[in-house]
Coordinates of C-alpha atoms and ligand atoms in Angstrom, one line a residue:
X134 CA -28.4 -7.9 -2.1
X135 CA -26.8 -10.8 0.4
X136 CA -28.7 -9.7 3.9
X137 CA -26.1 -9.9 6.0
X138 CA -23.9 -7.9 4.1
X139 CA -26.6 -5.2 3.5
X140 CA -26.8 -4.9 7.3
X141 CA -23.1 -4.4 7.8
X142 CA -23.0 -1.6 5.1
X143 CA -25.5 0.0 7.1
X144 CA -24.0 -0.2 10.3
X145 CA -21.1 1.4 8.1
X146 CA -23.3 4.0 7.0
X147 CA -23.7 5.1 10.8
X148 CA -20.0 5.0 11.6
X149 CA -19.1 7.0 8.5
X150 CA -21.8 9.5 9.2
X151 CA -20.4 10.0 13.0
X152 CA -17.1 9.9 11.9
X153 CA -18.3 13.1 9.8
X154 CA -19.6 14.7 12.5
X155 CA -16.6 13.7 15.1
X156 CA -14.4 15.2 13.1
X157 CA -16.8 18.1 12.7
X158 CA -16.5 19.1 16.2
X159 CA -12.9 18.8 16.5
X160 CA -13.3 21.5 13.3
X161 CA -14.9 23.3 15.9
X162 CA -12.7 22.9 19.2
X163 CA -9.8 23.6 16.6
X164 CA -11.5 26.9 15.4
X165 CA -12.3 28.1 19.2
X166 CA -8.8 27.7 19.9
X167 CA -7.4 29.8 17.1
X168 CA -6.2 27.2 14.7
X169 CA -7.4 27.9 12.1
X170 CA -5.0 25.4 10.0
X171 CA -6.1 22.4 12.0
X172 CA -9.6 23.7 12.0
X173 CA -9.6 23.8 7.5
X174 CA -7.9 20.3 7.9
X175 CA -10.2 18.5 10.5
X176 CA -13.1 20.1 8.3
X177 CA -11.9 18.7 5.1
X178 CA -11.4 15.7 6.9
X179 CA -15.0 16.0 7.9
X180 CA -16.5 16.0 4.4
X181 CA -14.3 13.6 3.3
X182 CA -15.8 11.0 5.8
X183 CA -19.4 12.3 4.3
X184 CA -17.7 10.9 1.2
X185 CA -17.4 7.5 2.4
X186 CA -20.8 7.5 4.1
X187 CA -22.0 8.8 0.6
X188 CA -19.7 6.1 -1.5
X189 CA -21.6 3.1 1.0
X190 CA -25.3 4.6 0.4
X191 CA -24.9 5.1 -3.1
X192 CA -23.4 1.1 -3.3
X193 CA -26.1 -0.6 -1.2
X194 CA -28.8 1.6 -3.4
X195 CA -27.5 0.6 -6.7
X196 CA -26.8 -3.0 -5.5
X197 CA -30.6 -3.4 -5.2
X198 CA -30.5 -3.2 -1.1
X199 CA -31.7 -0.2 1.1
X200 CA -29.8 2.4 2.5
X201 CA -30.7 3.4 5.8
X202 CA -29.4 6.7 7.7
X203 CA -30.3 6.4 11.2
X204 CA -29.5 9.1 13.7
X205 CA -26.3 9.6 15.9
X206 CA -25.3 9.9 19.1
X207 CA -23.9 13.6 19.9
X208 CA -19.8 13.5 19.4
X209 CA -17.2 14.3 21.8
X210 CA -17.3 18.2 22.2
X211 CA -14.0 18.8 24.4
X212 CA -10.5 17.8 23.9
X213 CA -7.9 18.7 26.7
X214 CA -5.5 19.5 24.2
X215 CA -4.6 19.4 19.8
X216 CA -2.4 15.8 21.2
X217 CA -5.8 14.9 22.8
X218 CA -7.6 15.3 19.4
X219 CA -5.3 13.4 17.2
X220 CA -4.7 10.6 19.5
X221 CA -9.1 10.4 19.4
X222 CA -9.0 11.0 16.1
X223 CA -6.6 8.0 15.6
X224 CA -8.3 5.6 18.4
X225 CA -11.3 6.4 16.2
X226 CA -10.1 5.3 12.8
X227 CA -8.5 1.9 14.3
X228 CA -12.0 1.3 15.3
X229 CA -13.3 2.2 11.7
X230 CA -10.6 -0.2 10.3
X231 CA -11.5 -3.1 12.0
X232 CA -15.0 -2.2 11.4
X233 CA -14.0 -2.6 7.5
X234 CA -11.9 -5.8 7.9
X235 CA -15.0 -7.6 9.8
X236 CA -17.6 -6.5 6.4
X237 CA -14.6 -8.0 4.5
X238 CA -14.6 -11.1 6.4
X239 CA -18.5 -11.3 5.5
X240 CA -18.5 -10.9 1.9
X241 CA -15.5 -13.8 1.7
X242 CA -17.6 -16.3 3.8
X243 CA -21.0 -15.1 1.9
X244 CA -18.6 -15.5 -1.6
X245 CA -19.8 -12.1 -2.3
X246 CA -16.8 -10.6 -4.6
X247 CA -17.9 -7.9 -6.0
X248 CA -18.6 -6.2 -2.6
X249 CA -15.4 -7.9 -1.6
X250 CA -13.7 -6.0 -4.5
X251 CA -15.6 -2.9 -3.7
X252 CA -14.3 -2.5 -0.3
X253 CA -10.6 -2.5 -1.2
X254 CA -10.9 0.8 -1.7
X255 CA -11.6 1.4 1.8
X256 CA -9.6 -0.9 2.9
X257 CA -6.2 1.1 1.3
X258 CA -8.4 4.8 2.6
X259 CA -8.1 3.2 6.2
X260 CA -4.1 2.4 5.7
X261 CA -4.0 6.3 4.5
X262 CA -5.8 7.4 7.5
X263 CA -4.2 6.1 10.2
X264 CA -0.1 6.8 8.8
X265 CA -1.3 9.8 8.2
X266 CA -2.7 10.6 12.3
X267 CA 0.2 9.1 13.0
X268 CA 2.5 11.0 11.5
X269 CA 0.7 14.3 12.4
X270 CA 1.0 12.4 16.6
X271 CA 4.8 12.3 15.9
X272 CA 5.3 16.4 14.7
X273 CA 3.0 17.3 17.6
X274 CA 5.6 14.9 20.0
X275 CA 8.6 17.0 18.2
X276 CA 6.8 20.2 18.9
X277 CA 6.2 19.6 22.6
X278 CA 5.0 22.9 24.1
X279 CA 6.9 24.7 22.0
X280 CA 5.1 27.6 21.2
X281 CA 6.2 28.3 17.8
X282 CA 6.1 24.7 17.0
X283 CA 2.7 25.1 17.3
X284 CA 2.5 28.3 15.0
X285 CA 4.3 26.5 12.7
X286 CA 2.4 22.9 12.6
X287 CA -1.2 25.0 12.3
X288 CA 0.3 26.7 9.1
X289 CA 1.6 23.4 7.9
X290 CA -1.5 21.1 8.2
X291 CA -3.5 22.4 5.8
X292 CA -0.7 21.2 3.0
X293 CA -2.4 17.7 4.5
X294 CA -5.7 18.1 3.3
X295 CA -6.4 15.8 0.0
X296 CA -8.0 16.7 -3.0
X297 CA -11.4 18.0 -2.5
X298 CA -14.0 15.0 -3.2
X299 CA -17.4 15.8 -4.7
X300 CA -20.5 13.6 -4.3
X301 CA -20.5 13.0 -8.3
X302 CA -16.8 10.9 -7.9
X303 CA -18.0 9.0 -5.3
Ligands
OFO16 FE1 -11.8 7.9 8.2 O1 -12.7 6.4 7.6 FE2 -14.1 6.6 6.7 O2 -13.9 5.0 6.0

């Protein structure tokens, strides 16, 4: 496997993996704070980046490269408010998405399609992800500090959460 291109899939491998345990923790704050909704979704949302992390080892593995999973620094643990986490939350996956578009920019000056091709996937995930912080940012904007706004948004969420994703579909 092309060098360079194995070393930016494992720099992936690290963001994916503390993107996994980012959102983990807001799982948490969400929980603590009694919503339970945002809590299921944020922990979905949490396996689903293990998903990608998983989807990146398995590729570099079978590609004849080495997978590496280093350790993490701890994530964020408190969030002033749920506005607080979904405006981290979609700081975070601009970061991820440029992340994506720079290993994309590697595999077209190392003429590596097939990782090229391999990363569109990701590279229509990341559109996903972000419309869909966004759009969870402009309900929480409607709700203001409308109480039952709130109650009614933590119900809601959880019709957000995609199909569950298994390790054998990655
Ligand atoms: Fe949420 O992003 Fe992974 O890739």
């Amino acid at each position: 496997m092309n060098k360079k291109i194995e070393k930016a899939i494992n720099e992936q491998i690290l963001k994916e993996n503390f993107s996994s345990q980012f959102y983990l923790s807001m799982a948490s704050w969400a929980e603590n704070q009694g919503l339970s909704g945002t809590a299921k979704f944020l922990y979905a949302h949490s396996d689903e980046e293990r998903m990608h992390m998983l989807k990146f080892v398995k590729f570099v593995n079978e590609r004849g490269g080495v997978a590496q999973i280093s350790g993490i620094e701890q994530p964020p643990h408190k969030f002033k408010s749920l506005n607080h986490v979904f405006e981290s939350l979609l700081e975070h996956e601009l970061m991820v998405t440029q992340s994506i578009n720079e290993i994309v920019d590697i595999c077209l000056k190392e003429k590596d399609f097939s990782t090229h091709n391999f990363l569109q996937w990701f590279v229509n995930e990341q559109l996903e992800e972000e419309a869909l912080a966004r759009n969870i940012l402009d309900k929480l904007k409607l709700i203001g500090e409308d109480k039952s706004g709130l109650y009614m948004f933590d119900k809601d969420i959880e019709t957000l959460i995609s199909a569950p994703k298994t390790t054998e579909n990655v």
